[in-house]
PDB file of C-alpha atoms in Angstrom:
ATOM      1  CA  MET A   3      90.386 104.216  83.906  1.00 34.00           C
ATOM      2  CA  THR A   4      86.662 104.899  84.146  1.00 34.00           C
ATOM      3  CA  VAL A   5      85.266 104.821  87.672  1.00 32.00           C
ATOM      4  CA  PRO A   6      82.127 106.055  89.404  1.00 34.00           C
ATOM      5  CA  PRO A   7      81.850 109.837  89.801  1.00 33.00           C
ATOM      6  CA  HIS A   8      84.390 111.265  92.210  1.00 32.00           C
ATOM      7  CA  SER A   9      82.376 112.480  95.167  1.00 33.00           C
ATOM      8  CA  PRO A  10      82.263 111.687  98.883  1.00 34.00           C
ATOM      9  CA  PRO A  11      79.946 108.797  99.734  1.00 37.00           C
ATOM     10  CA  SER A  12      76.580 109.807 101.089  1.00 36.00           C
ATOM     11  CA  PRO A  13      75.867 108.645 104.651  1.00 37.00           C
ATOM     12  CA  HIS A  14      72.439 107.588 103.399  1.00 36.00           C
ATOM     13  CA  THR A  15      73.852 105.140 100.853  1.00 45.00           C
ATOM     14  CA  ARG A  16      76.928 103.718 102.595  1.00 48.00           C
ATOM     15  CA  ILE A  17      78.065 103.783 106.207  1.00 59.00           C
ATOM     16  CA  ASP A  18      81.605 102.864 107.267  1.00 69.00           C
ATOM     17  CA  ASN A  19      82.020 100.000 109.732  1.00 80.00           C
ATOM     18  CA  THR A  20      85.645 100.218 110.814  1.00 82.00           C
ATOM     19  CA  PRO A  21      85.774  97.158 113.153  1.00 85.00           C
ATOM     20  CA  ARG A  22      84.408  94.859 110.432  1.00 87.00           C
ATOM     21  CA  GLY A  23      86.726  96.451 107.909  1.00 87.00           C
ATOM     22  CA  ILE A  24      89.721  95.736 110.152  1.00 87.00           C
ATOM     23  CA  ALA A  25      88.678  92.105 110.688  1.00 89.00           C
ATOM     24  CA  SER A  26      88.178  91.627 106.936  1.00 90.00           C
ATOM     25  CA  MET A  27      91.623  93.058 106.179  1.00 90.00           C
ATOM     26  CA  LEU A  28      93.388  90.788 108.677  1.00 90.00           C
ATOM     27  CA  THR A  29      91.621  87.732 107.248  1.00 92.00           C
ATOM     28  CA  SER A  30      92.635  88.726 103.730  1.00 92.00           C
ATOM     29  CA  VAL A  31      96.262  89.045 104.863  1.00 91.00           C
ATOM     30  CA  LEU A  32      96.266  85.431 106.036  1.00 93.00           C
ATOM     31  CA  PHE A  33      94.754  84.118 102.794  1.00 95.00           C
ATOM     32  CA  PHE A  34      97.109  86.142 100.605  1.00 92.00           C
ATOM     33  CA  SER A  35     100.140  85.076 102.635  1.00 92.00           C
ATOM     34  CA  LEU A  36      99.301  81.414 102.049  1.00 94.00           C
ATOM     35  CA  MET A  37      98.740  82.163  98.354  1.00 95.00           C
ATOM     36  CA  ASN A  38     102.127  83.896  98.084  1.00 92.00           C
ATOM     37  CA  VAL A  39     103.959  80.910  99.541  1.00 93.00           C
ATOM     38  CA  LEU A  40     102.305  78.482  97.123  1.00 94.00           C
ATOM     39  CA  ALA A  41     102.861  80.813  94.168  1.00 92.00           C
ATOM     40  CA  LYS A  42     106.586  81.084  94.898  1.00 89.00           C
ATOM     41  CA  LEU A  43     106.848  77.292  95.097  1.00 91.00           C
ATOM     42  CA  LEU A  44     104.979  76.834  91.823  1.00 93.00           C
ATOM     43  CA  MET A  45     106.931  79.457  89.886  1.00 91.00           C
ATOM     44  CA  ASP A  46     110.065  77.382  90.282  1.00 87.00           C
ATOM     45  CA  ARG A  47     108.507  74.984  87.727  1.00 90.00           C
ATOM     46  CA  PHE A  48     105.839  76.971  85.876  1.00 93.00           C
ATOM     47  CA  PRO A  49     105.720  80.295  83.981  1.00 92.00           C
ATOM     48  CA  VAL A  50     104.440  83.253  85.969  1.00 91.00           C
ATOM     49  CA  THR A  51     101.462  83.771  83.647  1.00 91.00           C
ATOM     50  CA  GLU A  52     100.365  80.138  83.979  1.00 94.00           C
ATOM     51  CA  VAL A  53     100.430  80.291  87.777  1.00 94.00           C
ATOM     52  CA  MET A  54      98.477  83.557  87.648  1.00 94.00           C
ATOM     53  CA  PHE A  55      95.895  82.061  85.278  1.00 95.00           C
ATOM     54  CA  PHE A  56      95.077  79.184  87.618  1.00 96.00           C
ATOM     55  CA  ARG A  57      95.137  81.544  90.587  1.00 94.00           C
ATOM     56  CA  SER A  58      92.353  83.535  88.889  1.00 94.00           C
ATOM     57  CA  LEU A  59      90.491  80.542  87.451  1.00 95.00           C
ATOM     58  CA  PHE A  60      90.199  78.593  90.704  1.00 96.00           C
ATOM     59  CA  ALA A  61      89.491  81.805  92.624  1.00 94.00           C
ATOM     60  CA  LEU A  62      86.148  81.856  90.810  1.00 94.00           C
ATOM     61  CA  ILE A  63      85.047  78.911  93.005  1.00 94.00           C
ATOM     62  CA  PRO A  64      84.846  80.789  96.342  1.00 92.00           C
ATOM     63  CA  VAL A  65      83.756  83.958  94.582  1.00 90.00           C
ATOM     64  CA  CYS A  66      80.801  82.277  92.867  1.00 93.00           C
ATOM     65  CA  LEU A  67      79.932  80.351  96.032  1.00 91.00           C
ATOM     66  CA  ALA A  68      79.863  83.583  98.045  1.00 87.00           C
ATOM     67  CA  ILE A  69      77.586  85.171  95.443  1.00 90.00           C
ATOM     68  CA  HIS A  70      75.271  82.147  95.375  1.00 89.00           C
ATOM     69  CA  LEU A  71      74.936  82.159  99.162  1.00 86.00           C
ATOM     70  CA  GLY A  72      74.655  85.928  99.307  1.00 82.00           C
ATOM     71  CA  THR A  73      73.002  88.326  96.897  1.00 81.00           C
ATOM     72  CA  GLY A  74      72.637  85.850  94.018  1.00 88.00           C
ATOM     73  CA  PHE A  75      73.987  86.166  90.486  1.00 88.00           C
ATOM     74  CA  ALA A  76      71.088  88.270  89.226  1.00 87.00           C
ATOM     75  CA  THR A  77      72.096  90.974  91.691  1.00 86.00           C
ATOM     76  CA  ALA A  78      75.870  90.483  91.587  1.00 84.00           C
ATOM     77  CA  LEU A  79      76.088  90.686  87.793  1.00 87.00           C
ATOM     78  CA  ARG A  80      74.169  93.962  87.701  1.00 87.00           C
ATOM     79  CA  THR A  81      76.482  96.946  87.400  1.00 87.00           C
ATOM     80  CA  ARG A  82      76.200 100.594  86.473  1.00 84.00           C
ATOM     81  CA  TYR A  83      79.892 100.987  85.666  1.00 85.00           C
ATOM     82  CA  PRO A  84      81.181  98.174  83.423  1.00 86.00           C
ATOM     83  CA  TRP A  85      84.150 100.258  82.297  1.00 89.00           C
ATOM     84  CA  GLY A  86      84.986 100.986  85.913  1.00 88.00           C
ATOM     85  CA  HIS A  87      85.297  97.238  86.499  1.00 90.00           C
ATOM     86  CA  MET A  88      87.442  96.888  83.381  1.00 92.00           C
ATOM     87  CA  GLY A  89      89.788  99.634  84.564  1.00 89.00           C
ATOM     88  CA  ARG A  90      90.005  98.156  88.060  1.00 90.00           C
ATOM     89  CA  SER A  91      90.716  94.717  86.572  1.00 90.00           C
ATOM     90  CA  LEU A  92      93.502  95.983  84.308  1.00 93.00           C
ATOM     91  CA  ILE A  93      95.203  97.769  87.200  1.00 93.00           C
ATOM     92  CA  GLY A  94      94.709  94.737  89.454  1.00 90.00           C
ATOM     93  CA  LEU A  95      96.136  92.439  86.783  1.00 92.00           C
ATOM     94  CA  THR A  96      99.192  94.700  86.445  1.00 94.00           C
ATOM     95  CA  THR A  97      99.651  94.535  90.202  1.00 92.00           C
ATOM     96  CA  MET A  98      99.382  90.747  90.177  1.00 91.00           C
ATOM     97  CA  VAL A  99     101.949  90.423  87.391  1.00 91.00           C
ATOM     98  CA  ALA A 100     104.398  92.714  89.161  1.00 93.00           C
ATOM     99  CA  MET A 101     103.982  91.011  92.528  1.00 91.00           C
ATOM    100  CA  PHE A 102     104.237  87.443  91.239  1.00 91.00           C
ATOM    101  CA  TRP A 103     107.234  88.362  89.088  1.00 90.00           C
ATOM    102  CA  SER A 104     108.938  89.958  92.086  1.00 88.00           C
ATOM    103  CA  PHE A 105     108.320  86.751  94.072  1.00 86.00           C
ATOM    104  CA  HIS A 106     110.229  84.915  91.351  1.00 82.00           C
ATOM    105  CA  LEU A 107     113.121  87.411  91.244  1.00 82.00           C
ATOM    106  CA  LEU A 108     113.483  88.173  94.961  1.00 78.00           C
ATOM    107  CA  PRO A 109     113.299  86.349  98.289  1.00 77.00           C
ATOM    108  CA  LEU A 110     109.675  86.281  99.434  1.00 79.00           C
ATOM    109  CA  GLY A 111     110.332  88.495 102.454  1.00 77.00           C
ATOM    110  CA  ASP A 112     112.139  91.143 100.392  1.00 76.00           C
ATOM    111  CA  ALA A 113     109.379  91.252  97.772  1.00 79.00           C
ATOM    112  CA  ILE A 114     106.643  91.627 100.392  1.00 82.00           C
ATOM    113  CA  ALA A 115     108.662  94.235 102.292  1.00 76.00           C
ATOM    114  CA  LEU A 116     109.021  96.364  99.158  1.00 77.00           C
ATOM    115  CA  ASN A 117     105.301  96.054  98.510  1.00 79.00           C
ATOM    116  CA  PHE A 118     104.770  97.811 101.835  1.00 74.00           C
ATOM    117  CA  ALA A 119     105.355 101.073  99.985  1.00 75.00           C
ATOM    118  CA  ALA A 120     101.709 100.681  98.879  1.00 77.00           C
ATOM    119  CA  PRO A 121     100.163 102.243 102.046  1.00 71.00           C
ATOM    120  CA  LEU A 122     102.410 105.287 101.574  1.00 72.00           C
ATOM    121  CA  PHE A 123     101.259 105.696  97.968  1.00 77.00           C
ATOM    122  CA  LEU A 124      97.688 104.973  99.015  1.00 77.00           C
ATOM    123  CA  THR A 125      97.640 107.571 101.787  1.00 72.00           C
ATOM    124  CA  ALA A 126      98.957 110.219  99.415  1.00 73.00           C
ATOM    125  CA  LEU A 127      96.483 109.319  96.668  1.00 76.00           C
ATOM    126  CA  SER A 128      93.456 108.947  98.952  1.00 73.00           C
ATOM    127  CA  VAL A 129      93.503 112.687  99.663  1.00 75.00           C
ATOM    128  CA  PRO A 130      93.066 114.013  96.083  1.00 75.00           C
ATOM    129  CA  LEU A 131      91.234 111.000  94.627  1.00 73.00           C
ATOM    130  CA  LEU A 132      88.935 110.014  97.500  1.00 70.00           C
ATOM    131  CA  SER A 133      88.646 113.314  99.380  1.00 73.00           C
ATOM    132  CA  GLU A 134      89.597 111.500 102.594  1.00 72.00           C
ATOM    133  CA  LYS A 135      91.075 113.510 105.423  1.00 76.00           C
ATOM    134  CA  VAL A 136      94.390 112.244 106.772  1.00 74.00           C
ATOM    135  CA  GLY A 137      95.832 114.123 109.725  1.00 78.00           C
ATOM    136  CA  ILE A 138      99.460 114.743 110.603  1.00 84.00           C
ATOM    137  CA  HIS A 139      99.556 111.850 113.082  1.00 80.00           C
ATOM    138  CA  ARG A 140      98.574 109.211 110.536  1.00 76.00           C
ATOM    139  CA  TRP A 141     100.812 110.774 107.879  1.00 81.00           C
ATOM    140  CA  SER A 142     103.712 110.541 110.313  1.00 85.00           C
ATOM    141  CA  ALA A 143     102.873 106.957 111.272  1.00 80.00           C
ATOM    142  CA  VAL A 144     102.805 105.836 107.633  1.00 79.00           C
ATOM    143  CA  LEU A 145     106.140 107.559 106.943  1.00 84.00           C
ATOM    144  CA  VAL A 146     107.645 105.855 109.986  1.00 86.00           C
ATOM    145  CA  GLY A 147     106.293 102.560 108.694  1.00 81.00           C
ATOM    146  CA  PHE A 148     108.003 103.119 105.365  1.00 79.00           C
ATOM    147  CA  ALA A 149     111.234 103.873 107.212  1.00 82.00           C
ATOM    148  CA  GLY A 150     110.828 100.483 108.883  1.00 79.00           C
ATOM    149  CA  VAL A 151     110.540  98.873 105.452  1.00 72.00           C
ATOM    150  CA  LEU A 152     113.817 100.529 104.456  1.00 75.00           C
ATOM    151  CA  ILE A 153     115.440  99.093 107.584  1.00 77.00           C
ATOM    152  CA  ILE A 154     114.332  95.617 106.497  1.00 67.00           C
ATOM    153  CA  VAL A 155     115.516  96.027 102.919  1.00 66.00           C
ATOM    154  CA  ARG A 156     118.799  97.667 104.011  1.00 66.00           C
ATOM    155  CA  PRO A 157     119.065  99.882 100.906  1.00 60.00           C
ATOM    156  CA  SER A 158     122.449 100.182  99.273  1.00 52.00           C
ATOM    157  CA  GLY A 159     123.838 101.356  95.962  1.00 46.00           C
ATOM    158  CA  ASP A 160     122.435  98.371  94.077  1.00 47.00           C
ATOM    159  CA  VAL A 161     119.034  98.189  95.786  1.00 47.00           C
ATOM    160  CA  LEU A 162     117.167  99.234  92.631  1.00 54.00           C
ATOM    161  CA  ASN A 163     117.744  96.016  90.730  1.00 71.00           C
ATOM    162  CA  LEU A 164     115.089  94.652  88.381  1.00 79.00           C
ATOM    163  CA  GLY A 165     113.284  92.731  91.104  1.00 79.00           C
ATOM    164  CA  ALA A 166     113.142  95.714  93.455  1.00 77.00           C
ATOM    165  CA  MET A 167     111.927  98.053  90.719  1.00 81.00           C
ATOM    166  CA  ILE A 168     109.175  95.622  89.743  1.00 90.00           C
ATOM    167  CA  ALA A 169     108.114  95.193  93.377  1.00 86.00           C
ATOM    168  CA  LEU A 170     107.918  98.971  93.897  1.00 82.00           C
ATOM    169  CA  PHE A 171     105.941  99.385  90.670  1.00 91.00           C
ATOM    170  CA  GLY A 172     103.568  96.728  91.961  1.00 91.00           C
ATOM    171  CA  ALA A 173     103.181  98.699  95.192  1.00 88.00           C
ATOM    172  CA  LEU A 174     102.163 101.792  93.236  1.00 89.00           C
ATOM    173  CA  THR A 175      99.631  99.955  91.064  1.00 93.00           C
ATOM    174  CA  ASN A 176      98.336  98.169  94.178  1.00 89.00           C
ATOM    175  CA  ALA A 177      97.556 101.552  95.717  1.00 87.00           C
ATOM    176  CA  LEU A 178      95.753 102.606  92.529  1.00 90.00           C
ATOM    177  CA  ALA A 179      93.746  99.368  92.577  1.00 89.00           C
ATOM    178  CA  MET A 180      92.642 100.054  96.141  1.00 83.00           C
ATOM    179  CA  ILE A 181      91.600 103.571  95.112  1.00 85.00           C
ATOM    180  CA  ALA A 182      89.495 102.059  92.313  1.00 86.00           C
ATOM    181  CA  ILE A 183      87.899  99.583  94.748  1.00 81.00           C
ATOM    182  CA  ARG A 184      87.073 102.371  97.176  1.00 78.00           C
ATOM    183  CA  GLN A 185      85.420 104.426  94.417  1.00 81.00           C
ATOM    184  CA  LEU A 186      83.495 101.493  92.958  1.00 86.00           C
ATOM    185  CA  SER A 187      82.321 100.535  96.443  1.00 79.00           C
ATOM    186  CA  ARG A 188      80.313 103.727  96.645  1.00 81.00           C
ATOM    187  CA  THR A 189      77.701 102.207  94.334  1.00 84.00           C
ATOM    188  CA  GLU A 190      78.791  98.620  93.600  1.00 85.00           C
ATOM    189  CA  ARG A 191      78.513  95.588  95.880  1.00 84.00           C
ATOM    190  CA  PRO A 192      81.795  94.011  97.069  1.00 80.00           C
ATOM    191  CA  ASP A 193      80.889  90.646  95.493  1.00 82.00           C
ATOM    192  CA  THR A 194      80.228  92.378  92.173  1.00 87.00           C
ATOM    193  CA  ILE A 195      83.664  94.010  92.202  1.00 86.00           C
ATOM    194  CA  VAL A 196      85.429  90.741  93.035  1.00 85.00           C
ATOM    195  CA  PHE A 197      83.469  88.712  90.462  1.00 91.00           C
ATOM    196  CA  TYR A 198      84.253  90.960  87.519  1.00 91.00           C
ATOM    197  CA  PHE A 199      87.900  91.316  88.554  1.00 90.00           C
ATOM    198  CA  THR A 200      88.370  87.556  88.825  1.00 91.00           C
ATOM    199  CA  LEU A 201      86.497  86.797  85.604  1.00 93.00           C
ATOM    200  CA  LEU A 202      88.240  89.436  83.507  1.00 93.00           C
ATOM    201  CA  THR A 203      91.735  88.568  84.732  1.00 93.00           C
ATOM    202  CA  THR A 204      91.087  84.885  84.026  1.00 95.00           C
ATOM    203  CA  LEU A 205      90.048  85.664  80.452  1.00 94.00           C
ATOM    204  CA  LEU A 206      93.000  87.986  79.842  1.00 93.00           C
ATOM    205  CA  LEU A 207      95.558  85.587  81.311  1.00 94.00           C
ATOM    206  CA  GLY A 208      94.078  82.714  79.309  1.00 93.00           C
ATOM    207  CA  LEU A 209      95.247  84.446  76.129  1.00 92.00           C
ATOM    208  CA  SER A 210      98.874  83.879  77.185  1.00 90.00           C
ATOM    209  CA  LEU A 211      98.615  80.115  77.745  1.00 92.00           C
ATOM    210  CA  PRO A 212      99.400  79.017  74.155  1.00 90.00           C
ATOM    211  CA  PHE A 213     102.704  80.882  74.381  1.00 89.00           C
ATOM    212  CA  SER A 214     103.837  79.526  77.746  1.00 85.00           C
ATOM    213  CA  TRP A 215     102.463  76.195  78.955  1.00 91.00           C
ATOM    214  CA  VAL A 216     103.939  73.512  81.182  1.00 93.00           C
ATOM    215  CA  SER A 217     101.723  70.501  81.938  1.00 93.00           C
ATOM    216  CA  PRO A 218     101.063  70.172  85.698  1.00 93.00           C
ATOM    217  CA  GLY A 219     101.314  66.863  87.550  1.00 92.00           C
ATOM    218  CA  PRO A 220      98.767  65.563  90.101  1.00 91.00           C
ATOM    219  CA  MET A 221     100.378  67.345  93.074  1.00 93.00           C
ATOM    220  CA  ASP A 222     100.846  70.488  90.992  1.00 94.00           C
ATOM    221  CA  TRP A 223      97.088  70.570  90.305  1.00 96.00           C
ATOM    222  CA  LEU A 224      96.398  70.470  94.041  1.00 96.00           C
ATOM    223  CA  LEU A 225      98.798  73.338  94.688  1.00 96.00           C
ATOM    224  CA  LEU A 226      97.347  75.379  91.835  1.00 96.00           C
ATOM    225  CA  LEU A 227      93.834  74.762  93.167  1.00 96.00           C
ATOM    226  CA  ALA A 228      94.848  75.840  96.680  1.00 96.00           C
ATOM    227  CA  THR A 229      96.541  78.961  95.294  1.00 95.00           C
ATOM    228  CA  GLY A 230      93.339  79.984  93.547  1.00 95.00           C
ATOM    229  CA  LEU A 231      91.116  79.232  96.531  1.00 95.00           C
ATOM    230  CA  PHE A 232      93.306  81.273  98.888  1.00 95.00           C
ATOM    231  CA  GLY A 233      93.500  84.090  96.366  1.00 91.00           C
ATOM    232  CA  GLY A 234      89.738  84.168  95.824  1.00 89.00           C
ATOM    233  CA  CYS A 235      88.951  84.186  99.531  1.00 91.00           C
ATOM    234  CA  GLY A 236      91.603  86.830 100.132  1.00 89.00           C
ATOM    235  CA  GLN A 237      90.198  89.028  97.369  1.00 79.00           C
ATOM    236  CA  LEU A 238      86.684  88.766  98.789  1.00 81.00           C
ATOM    237  CA  MET A 239      87.838  89.849 102.228  1.00 87.00           C
ATOM    238  CA  LEU A 240      90.124  92.578 100.879  1.00 82.00           C
ATOM    239  CA  THR A 241      87.381  94.161  98.788  1.00 76.00           C
ATOM    240  CA  ARG A 242      84.989  93.986 101.711  1.00 81.00           C
ATOM    241  CA  ALA A 243      87.565  95.667 103.963  1.00 85.00           C
ATOM    242  CA  TYR A 244      87.938  98.658 101.639  1.00 75.00           C
ATOM    243  CA  SER A 245      84.173  98.939 101.246  1.00 76.00           C
ATOM    244  CA  LEU A 246      83.684  99.030 105.031  1.00 83.00           C
ATOM    245  CA  ALA A 247      86.446 101.377 106.193  1.00 81.00           C
ATOM    246  CA  PRO A 248      88.540 104.296 104.902  1.00 77.00           C
ATOM    247  CA  ALA A 249      91.592 103.339 102.865  1.00 68.00           C
ATOM    248  CA  ALA A 250      94.008 105.111 105.209  1.00 67.00           C
ATOM    249  CA  VAL A 251      92.726 102.977 108.116  1.00 77.00           C
ATOM    250  CA  VAL A 252      92.773  99.435 106.714  1.00 80.00           C
ATOM    251  CA  ALA A 253      95.804  99.727 104.417  1.00 72.00           C
ATOM    252  CA  PRO A 254      98.408  99.751 107.238  1.00 73.00           C
ATOM    253  CA  LEU A 255      97.062  96.423 108.496  1.00 79.00           C
ATOM    254  CA  ASN A 256      98.758  94.841 105.512  1.00 75.00           C
ATOM    255  CA  TYR A 257     101.963  95.206 107.528  1.00 74.00           C
ATOM    256  CA  THR A 258     100.997  92.096 109.475  1.00 80.00           C
ATOM    257  CA  SER A 259     101.757  90.018 106.385  1.00 85.00           C
ATOM    258  CA  LEU A 260     105.428  90.696 107.097  1.00 77.00           C
ATOM    259  CA  LEU A 261     105.263  88.619 110.258  1.00 78.00           C
ATOM    260  CA  LEU A 262     103.653  85.759 108.342  1.00 86.00           C
ATOM    261  CA  ALA A 263     106.269  86.030 105.591  1.00 83.00           C
ATOM    262  CA  VAL A 264     109.056  85.727 108.171  1.00 77.00           C
ATOM    263  CA  ILE A 265     107.404  82.699 109.765  1.00 82.00           C
ATOM    264  CA  PHE A 266     106.825  80.927 106.426  1.00 85.00           C
ATOM    265  CA  GLY A 267     110.319  81.783 105.224  1.00 77.00           C
ATOM    266  CA  TRP A 268     111.821  80.398 108.410  1.00 79.00           C
ATOM    267  CA  PHE A 269     109.963  77.078 108.312  1.00 82.00           C
ATOM    268  CA  MET A 270     109.937  76.452 104.556  1.00 82.00           C
ATOM    269  CA  TRP A 271     113.207  77.911 103.286  1.00 77.00           C
ATOM    270  CA  GLY A 272     115.308  78.191 106.432  1.00 76.00           C
ATOM    271  CA  GLU A 273     115.415  82.000 106.193  1.00 69.00           C
ATOM    272  CA  VAL A 274     116.258  82.965 109.757  1.00 71.00           C
ATOM    273  CA  PRO A 275     115.237  86.608 110.387  1.00 67.00           C
ATOM    274  CA  THR A 276     118.110  88.974 111.126  1.00 68.00           C
ATOM    275  CA  GLY A 277     118.244  91.679 113.762  1.00 76.00           C
ATOM    276  CA  THR A 278     117.505  94.362 111.173  1.00 71.00           C
ATOM    277  CA  MET A 279     114.501  92.366 109.949  1.00 67.00           C
ATOM    278  CA  ALA A 280     113.138  92.171 113.492  1.00 72.00           C
ATOM    279  CA  ALA A 281     113.763  95.893 114.078  1.00 80.00           C
ATOM    280  CA  GLY A 282     112.099  96.887 110.836  1.00 73.00           C
ATOM    281  CA  ALA A 283     109.149  94.609 111.514  1.00 69.00           C
ATOM    282  CA  ALA A 284     108.687  96.181 114.933  1.00 75.00           C
ATOM    283  CA  VAL A 285     108.673  99.669 113.398  1.00 81.00           C
ATOM    284  CA  VAL A 286     106.133  98.951 110.667  1.00 72.00           C
ATOM    285  CA  MET A 287     103.801  97.017 112.946  1.00 71.00           C
ATOM    286  CA  ALA A 288     103.981  99.733 115.607  1.00 77.00           C
ATOM    287  CA  SER A 289     103.093 102.348 113.016  1.00 75.00           C
ATOM    288  CA  GLY A 290     100.063 100.337 111.933  1.00 68.00           C
ATOM    289  CA  LEU A 291      98.884  99.940 115.507  1.00 68.00           C
ATOM    290  CA  TYR A 292      99.324 103.658 116.135  1.00 74.00           C
ATOM    291  CA  ILE A 293      97.171 104.495 113.106  1.00 67.00           C
ATOM    292  CA  LEU A 294      94.440 102.240 114.468  1.00 63.00           C
ATOM    293  CA  HIS A 295      94.771 103.953 117.863  1.00 66.00           C
ATOM    294  CA  ARG A 296      94.351 107.384 116.269  1.00 68.00           C
ATOM    295  CA  GLU A 297      91.334 106.189 114.292  1.00 60.00           C
ATOM    296  CA  THR A 298      89.681 104.780 117.421  1.00 60.00           C
ATOM    297  CA  ARG A 299      90.367 107.966 119.345  1.00 67.00           C
ATOM    298  CA  ARG A 300      89.000 110.107 116.507  1.00 60.00           C
ATOM    299  CA  ARG A 301      85.767 108.141 116.336  1.00 55.00           C
ATOM    300  CA  THR A 302      85.188 108.274 120.088  1.00 57.00           C
ATOM    301  CA  THR A 303      85.500 112.075 120.013  1.00 57.00           C
ATOM    302  CA  VAL A 304      83.720 112.686 116.703  1.00 50.00           C
ATOM    303  CA  THR A 305      80.747 114.281 118.443  1.00 41.00           C
ATOM    304  CA  LYS A 306      82.946 116.675 120.409  1.00 48.00           C
ATOM    305  CA  PRO A 307      84.361 119.900 118.887  1.00 47.00           C
ATOM    306  CA  LEU A 308      88.081 119.582 118.235  1.00 41.00           C
ATOM    307  CA  PRO A 309      90.536 122.363 119.043  1.00 42.00           C
ATOM    308  CA  ALA A 310      91.729 124.331 116.046  1.00 40.00           C
ATOM    309  CA  GLY A 311      94.638 122.621 114.321  1.00 41.00           C
ATOM    310  CA  ASP A 312      93.963 119.175 115.769  1.00 45.00           C
ATOM    311  CA  GLY A 313      94.464 116.346 113.305  1.00 46.00           C
ATOM    312  CA  ASP A 314      94.379 112.576 113.357  1.00 49.00           C
TER     313      ASP A 314
END
């Protein structure tokens, strides 16, 4: 994958805004949660690639609208790293395939829980690839969060079935996609990154339609449209989150999607959460909140000299 040069962002060209990054991430979680529910419903009747194609196609509507109301197409289409966008799109498409396929093979809550390995991968990769500093406290919080995911999944001898392996692979590629977004964001506008990702994935997925096509009905078209709109809005907010705040800060906020998955599963499929699900959810959400606490504390003391050995 070709990405912008690997170097720390200059404070003169890009300044982090952690509160806005956090708000953007939480908004993206809501949009993606709604998209996941609709996608799982649709994949009971349509091939995975067809659902993904319309998710990308209709996502162009909010993406193009945001560009029109914002920087304009003349600015958004301008890029210095076309191959960086291609690499990011291929990794993002792989993530989408793995996640949607896992939704089809696993219960929605299990698939999303396994995807929570992404912040662990992301924290590890953000150190060598992004030169971000992650202290012992945040490392520990992320590891505790992953332990909470294991509590939810209740691993056993047969945990690594096809669905689980695909979901974990999707978590790894999701972390790589976020790394690519963070690197591209050093020079590229968020709307530019989202536009090229959405356009390229639509074109690539369109190549599969002749080999797997099921004609949608009137209600199916509405659901497909809503899936794309939620996905497009979620992608806009997600990309903006990673362009505004360090990856190790905003990534743990994805844990909140677990709560939404439990709520949707309860109301739509009668999946009553178990005691282990509640315990695991409490662990992962607490770890995310602790990471945010450490980040806030670090920023309020950034102007003060830290004792030797102190880490966040």
